[in-house]
PDB file of C-alpha atoms in Angstrom:
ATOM      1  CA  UNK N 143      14.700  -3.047  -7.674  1.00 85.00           C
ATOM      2  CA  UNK N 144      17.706  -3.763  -6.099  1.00 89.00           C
ATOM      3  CA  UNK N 145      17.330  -7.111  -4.781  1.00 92.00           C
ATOM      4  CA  UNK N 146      15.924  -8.198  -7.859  1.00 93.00           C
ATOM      5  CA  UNK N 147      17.680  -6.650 -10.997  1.00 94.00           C
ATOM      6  CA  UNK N 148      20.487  -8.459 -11.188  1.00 95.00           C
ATOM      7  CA  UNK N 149      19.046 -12.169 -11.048  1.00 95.00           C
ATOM      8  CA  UNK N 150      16.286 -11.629 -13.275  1.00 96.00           C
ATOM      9  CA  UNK N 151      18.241  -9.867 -15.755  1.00 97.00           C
ATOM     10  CA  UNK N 152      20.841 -12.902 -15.918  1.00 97.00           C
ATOM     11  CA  UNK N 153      18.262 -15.660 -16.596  1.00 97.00           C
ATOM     12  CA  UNK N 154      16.965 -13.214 -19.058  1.00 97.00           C
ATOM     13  CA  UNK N 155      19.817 -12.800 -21.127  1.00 97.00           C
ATOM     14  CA  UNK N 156      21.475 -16.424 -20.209  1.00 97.00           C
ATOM     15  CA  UNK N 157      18.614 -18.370 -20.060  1.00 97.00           C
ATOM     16  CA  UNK N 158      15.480 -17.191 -21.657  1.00 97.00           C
ATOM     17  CA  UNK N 159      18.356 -16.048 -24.066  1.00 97.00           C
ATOM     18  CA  UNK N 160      16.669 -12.545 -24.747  1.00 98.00           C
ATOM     19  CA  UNK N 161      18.654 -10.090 -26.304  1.00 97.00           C
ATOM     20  CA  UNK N 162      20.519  -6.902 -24.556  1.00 97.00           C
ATOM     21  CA  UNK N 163      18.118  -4.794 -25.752  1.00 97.00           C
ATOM     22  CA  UNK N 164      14.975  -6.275 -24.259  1.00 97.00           C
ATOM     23  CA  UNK N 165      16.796  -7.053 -20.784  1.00 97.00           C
ATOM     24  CA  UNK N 166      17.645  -3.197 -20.693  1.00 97.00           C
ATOM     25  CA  UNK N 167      13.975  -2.981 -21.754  1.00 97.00           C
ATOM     26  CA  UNK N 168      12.298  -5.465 -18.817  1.00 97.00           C
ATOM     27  CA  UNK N 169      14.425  -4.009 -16.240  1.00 97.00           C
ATOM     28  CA  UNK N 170      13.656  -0.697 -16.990  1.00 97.00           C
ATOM     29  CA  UNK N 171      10.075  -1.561 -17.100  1.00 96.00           C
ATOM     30  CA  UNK N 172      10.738  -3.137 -13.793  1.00 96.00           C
ATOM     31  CA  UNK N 173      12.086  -0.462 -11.977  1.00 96.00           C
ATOM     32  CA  UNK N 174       9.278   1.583 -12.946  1.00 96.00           C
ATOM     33  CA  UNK N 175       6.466  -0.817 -11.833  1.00 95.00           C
ATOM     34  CA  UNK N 176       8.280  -1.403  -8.879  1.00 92.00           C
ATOM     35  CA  UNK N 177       8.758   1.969  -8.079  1.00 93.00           C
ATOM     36  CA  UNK N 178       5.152   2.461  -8.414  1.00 95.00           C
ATOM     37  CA  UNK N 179       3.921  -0.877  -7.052  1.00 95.00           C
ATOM     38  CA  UNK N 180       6.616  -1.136  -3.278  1.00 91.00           C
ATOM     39  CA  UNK N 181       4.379  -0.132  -0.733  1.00 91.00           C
ATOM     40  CA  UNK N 182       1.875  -2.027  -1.805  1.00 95.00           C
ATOM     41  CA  UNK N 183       3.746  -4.868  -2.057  1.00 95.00           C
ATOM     42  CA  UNK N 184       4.494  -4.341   1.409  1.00 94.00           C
ATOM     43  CA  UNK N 185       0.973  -3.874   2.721  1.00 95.00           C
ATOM     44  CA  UNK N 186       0.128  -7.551   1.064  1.00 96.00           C
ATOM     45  CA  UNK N 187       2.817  -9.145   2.771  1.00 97.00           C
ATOM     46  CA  UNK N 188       1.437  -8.072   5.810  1.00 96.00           C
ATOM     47  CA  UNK N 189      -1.465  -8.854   5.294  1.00 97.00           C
ATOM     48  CA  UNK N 190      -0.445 -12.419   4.097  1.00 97.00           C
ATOM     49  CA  UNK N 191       1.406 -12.487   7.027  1.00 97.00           C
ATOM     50  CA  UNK N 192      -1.713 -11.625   9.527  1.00 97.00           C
ATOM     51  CA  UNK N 193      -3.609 -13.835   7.225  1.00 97.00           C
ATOM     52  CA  UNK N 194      -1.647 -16.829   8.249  1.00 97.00           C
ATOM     53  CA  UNK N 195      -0.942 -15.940  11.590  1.00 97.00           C
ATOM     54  CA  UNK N 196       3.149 -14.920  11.112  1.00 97.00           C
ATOM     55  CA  UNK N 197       5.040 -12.842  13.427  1.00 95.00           C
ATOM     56  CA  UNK N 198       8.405 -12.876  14.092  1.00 94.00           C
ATOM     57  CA  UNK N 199       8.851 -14.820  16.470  1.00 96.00           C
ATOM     58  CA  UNK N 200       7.105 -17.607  13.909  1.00 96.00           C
ATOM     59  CA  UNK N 201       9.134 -20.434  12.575  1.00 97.00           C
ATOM     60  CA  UNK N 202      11.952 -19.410   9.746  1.00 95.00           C
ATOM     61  CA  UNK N 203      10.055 -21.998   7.738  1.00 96.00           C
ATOM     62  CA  UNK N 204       6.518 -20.340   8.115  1.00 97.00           C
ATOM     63  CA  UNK N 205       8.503 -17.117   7.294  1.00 97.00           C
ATOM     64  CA  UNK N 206       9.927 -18.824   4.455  1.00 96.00           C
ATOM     65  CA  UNK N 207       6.133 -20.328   3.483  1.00 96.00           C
ATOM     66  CA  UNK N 208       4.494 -16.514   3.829  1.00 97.00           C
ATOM     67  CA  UNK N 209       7.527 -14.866   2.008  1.00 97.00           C
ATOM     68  CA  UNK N 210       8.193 -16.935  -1.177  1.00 95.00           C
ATOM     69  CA  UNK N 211       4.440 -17.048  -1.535  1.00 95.00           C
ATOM     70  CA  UNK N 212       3.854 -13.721  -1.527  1.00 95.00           C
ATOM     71  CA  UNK N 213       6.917 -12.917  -3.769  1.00 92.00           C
ATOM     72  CA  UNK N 214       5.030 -15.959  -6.335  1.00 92.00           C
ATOM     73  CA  UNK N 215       1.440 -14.384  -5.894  1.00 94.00           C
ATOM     74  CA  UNK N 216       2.416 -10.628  -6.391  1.00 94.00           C
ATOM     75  CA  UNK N 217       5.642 -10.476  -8.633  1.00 92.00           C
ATOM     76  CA  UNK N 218       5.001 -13.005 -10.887  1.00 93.00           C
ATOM     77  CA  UNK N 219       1.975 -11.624 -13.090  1.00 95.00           C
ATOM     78  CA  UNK N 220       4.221  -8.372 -12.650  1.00 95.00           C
ATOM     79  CA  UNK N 221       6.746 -10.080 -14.301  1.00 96.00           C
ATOM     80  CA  UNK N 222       4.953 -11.019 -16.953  1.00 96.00           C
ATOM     81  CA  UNK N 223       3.595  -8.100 -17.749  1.00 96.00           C
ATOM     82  CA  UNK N 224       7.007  -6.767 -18.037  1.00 97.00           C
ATOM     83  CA  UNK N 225       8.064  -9.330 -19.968  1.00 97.00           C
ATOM     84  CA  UNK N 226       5.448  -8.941 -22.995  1.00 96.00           C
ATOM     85  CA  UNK N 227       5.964  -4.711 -22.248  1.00 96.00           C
ATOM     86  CA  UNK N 228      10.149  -5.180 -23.281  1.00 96.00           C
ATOM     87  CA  UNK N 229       9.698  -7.213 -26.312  1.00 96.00           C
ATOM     88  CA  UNK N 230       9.966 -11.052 -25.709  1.00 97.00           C
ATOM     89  CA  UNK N 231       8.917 -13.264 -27.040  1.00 97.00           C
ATOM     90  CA  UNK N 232       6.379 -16.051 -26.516  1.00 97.00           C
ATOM     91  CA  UNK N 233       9.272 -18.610 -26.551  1.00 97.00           C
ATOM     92  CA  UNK N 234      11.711 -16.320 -24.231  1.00 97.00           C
ATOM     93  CA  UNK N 235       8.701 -15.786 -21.915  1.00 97.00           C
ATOM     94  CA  UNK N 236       7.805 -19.344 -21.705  1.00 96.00           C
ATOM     95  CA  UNK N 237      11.009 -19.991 -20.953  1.00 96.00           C
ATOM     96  CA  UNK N 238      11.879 -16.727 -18.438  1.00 96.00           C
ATOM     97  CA  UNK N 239       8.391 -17.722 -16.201  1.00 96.00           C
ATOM     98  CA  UNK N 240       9.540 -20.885 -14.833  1.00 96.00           C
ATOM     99  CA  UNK N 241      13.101 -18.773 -13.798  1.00 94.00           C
ATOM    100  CA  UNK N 242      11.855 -16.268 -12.145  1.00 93.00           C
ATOM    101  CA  UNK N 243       8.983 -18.817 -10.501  1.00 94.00           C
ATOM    102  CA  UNK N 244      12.353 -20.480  -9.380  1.00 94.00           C
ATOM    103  CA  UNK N 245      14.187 -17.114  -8.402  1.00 94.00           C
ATOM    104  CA  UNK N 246      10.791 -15.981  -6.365  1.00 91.00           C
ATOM    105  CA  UNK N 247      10.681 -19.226  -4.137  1.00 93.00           C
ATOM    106  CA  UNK N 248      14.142 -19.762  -3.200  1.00 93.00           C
ATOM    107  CA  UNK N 249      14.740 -16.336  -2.602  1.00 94.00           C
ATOM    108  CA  UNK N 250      11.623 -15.057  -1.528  1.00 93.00           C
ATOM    109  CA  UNK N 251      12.696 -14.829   2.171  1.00 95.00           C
ATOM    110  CA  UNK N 252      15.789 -13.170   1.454  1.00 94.00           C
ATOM    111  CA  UNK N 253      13.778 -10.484  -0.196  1.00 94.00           C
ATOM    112  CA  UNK N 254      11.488 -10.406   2.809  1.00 95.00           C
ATOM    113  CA  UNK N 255      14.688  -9.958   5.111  1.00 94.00           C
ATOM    114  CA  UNK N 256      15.742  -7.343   2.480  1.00 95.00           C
ATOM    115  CA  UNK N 257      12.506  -5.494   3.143  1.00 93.00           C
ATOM    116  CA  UNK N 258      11.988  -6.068   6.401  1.00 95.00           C
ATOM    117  CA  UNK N 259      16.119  -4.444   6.824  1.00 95.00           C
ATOM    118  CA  UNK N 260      15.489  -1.348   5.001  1.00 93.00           C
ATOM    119  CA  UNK N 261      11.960  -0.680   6.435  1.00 93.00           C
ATOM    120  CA  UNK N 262      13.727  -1.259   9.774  1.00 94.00           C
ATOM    121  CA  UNK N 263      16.939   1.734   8.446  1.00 96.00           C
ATOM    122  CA  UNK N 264      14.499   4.049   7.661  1.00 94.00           C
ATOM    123  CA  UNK N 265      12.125   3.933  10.441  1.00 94.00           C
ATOM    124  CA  UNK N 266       8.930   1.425   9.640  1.00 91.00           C
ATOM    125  CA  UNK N 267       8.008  -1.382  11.630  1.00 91.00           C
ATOM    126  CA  UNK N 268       9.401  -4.482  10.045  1.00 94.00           C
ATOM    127  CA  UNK N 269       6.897  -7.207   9.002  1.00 94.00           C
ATOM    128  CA  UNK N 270       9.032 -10.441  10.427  1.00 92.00           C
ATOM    129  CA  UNK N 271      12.595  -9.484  11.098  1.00 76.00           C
TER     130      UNK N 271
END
């Protein structure tokens, strides 16, 4: 929720040019599904991770390769859901997709590092960090 919120909800409103109103809506929709959906979002990056053989002591590329996957495979049909849940339309989804596609790859290891920090704070075994 955190990592996220703020990126998404700037291509929403700048870029998919959705209104206030449905970027309050997606996000709130996010933080609820997210909320819900975390842990297993962690337990699928493991096993993605397993899957393909990535530990850390991998390659920051393979890292890169499992983590910007992962954040692709599993977030977006999440974020499309949310998308059609807050009110857009078929034009501003269209157009939001590719965005957060974009968002989810180049970032996609930062969020893994982002996990892999707090799981690391509050006691769980980190996937690669």
């Amino acid at each position: 929720i955190a990592f996220y919120t703020p990126l998404l909800a700037a291509s929403e409103y700048f870029i998919a040019n959705m209104d206030s109103k449905e970027v309050l809506h997606s996000r709130l929709y996010a933080a609820g599904i997210h909320a819900l959906t975390t842990r297993i979002y962690g337990k699928v990056r493991e096993y993605w991770a397993d899957k393909w053989h990535t530990d850390p002591s991998s390659s920051w590329q393979k890292k890169l390769l499992i983590d910007s996957s992962i954040s692709v495979l599993f977030q977006l049909p999440l974020y499309t859901t949310i998308l059609y849940a807050s009110g857009a339309s078929p034009e501003e989804i269209t157009t939001a997709l590719p965005s957060g596609l974009l968002i989810g790859l180049t970032l996609g290891r930062g969020f893994g590092y982002f996990l892999d920090t707090w799981r690391s704070w509050l006691g769980g075994r980190p996937t690669f960090k």
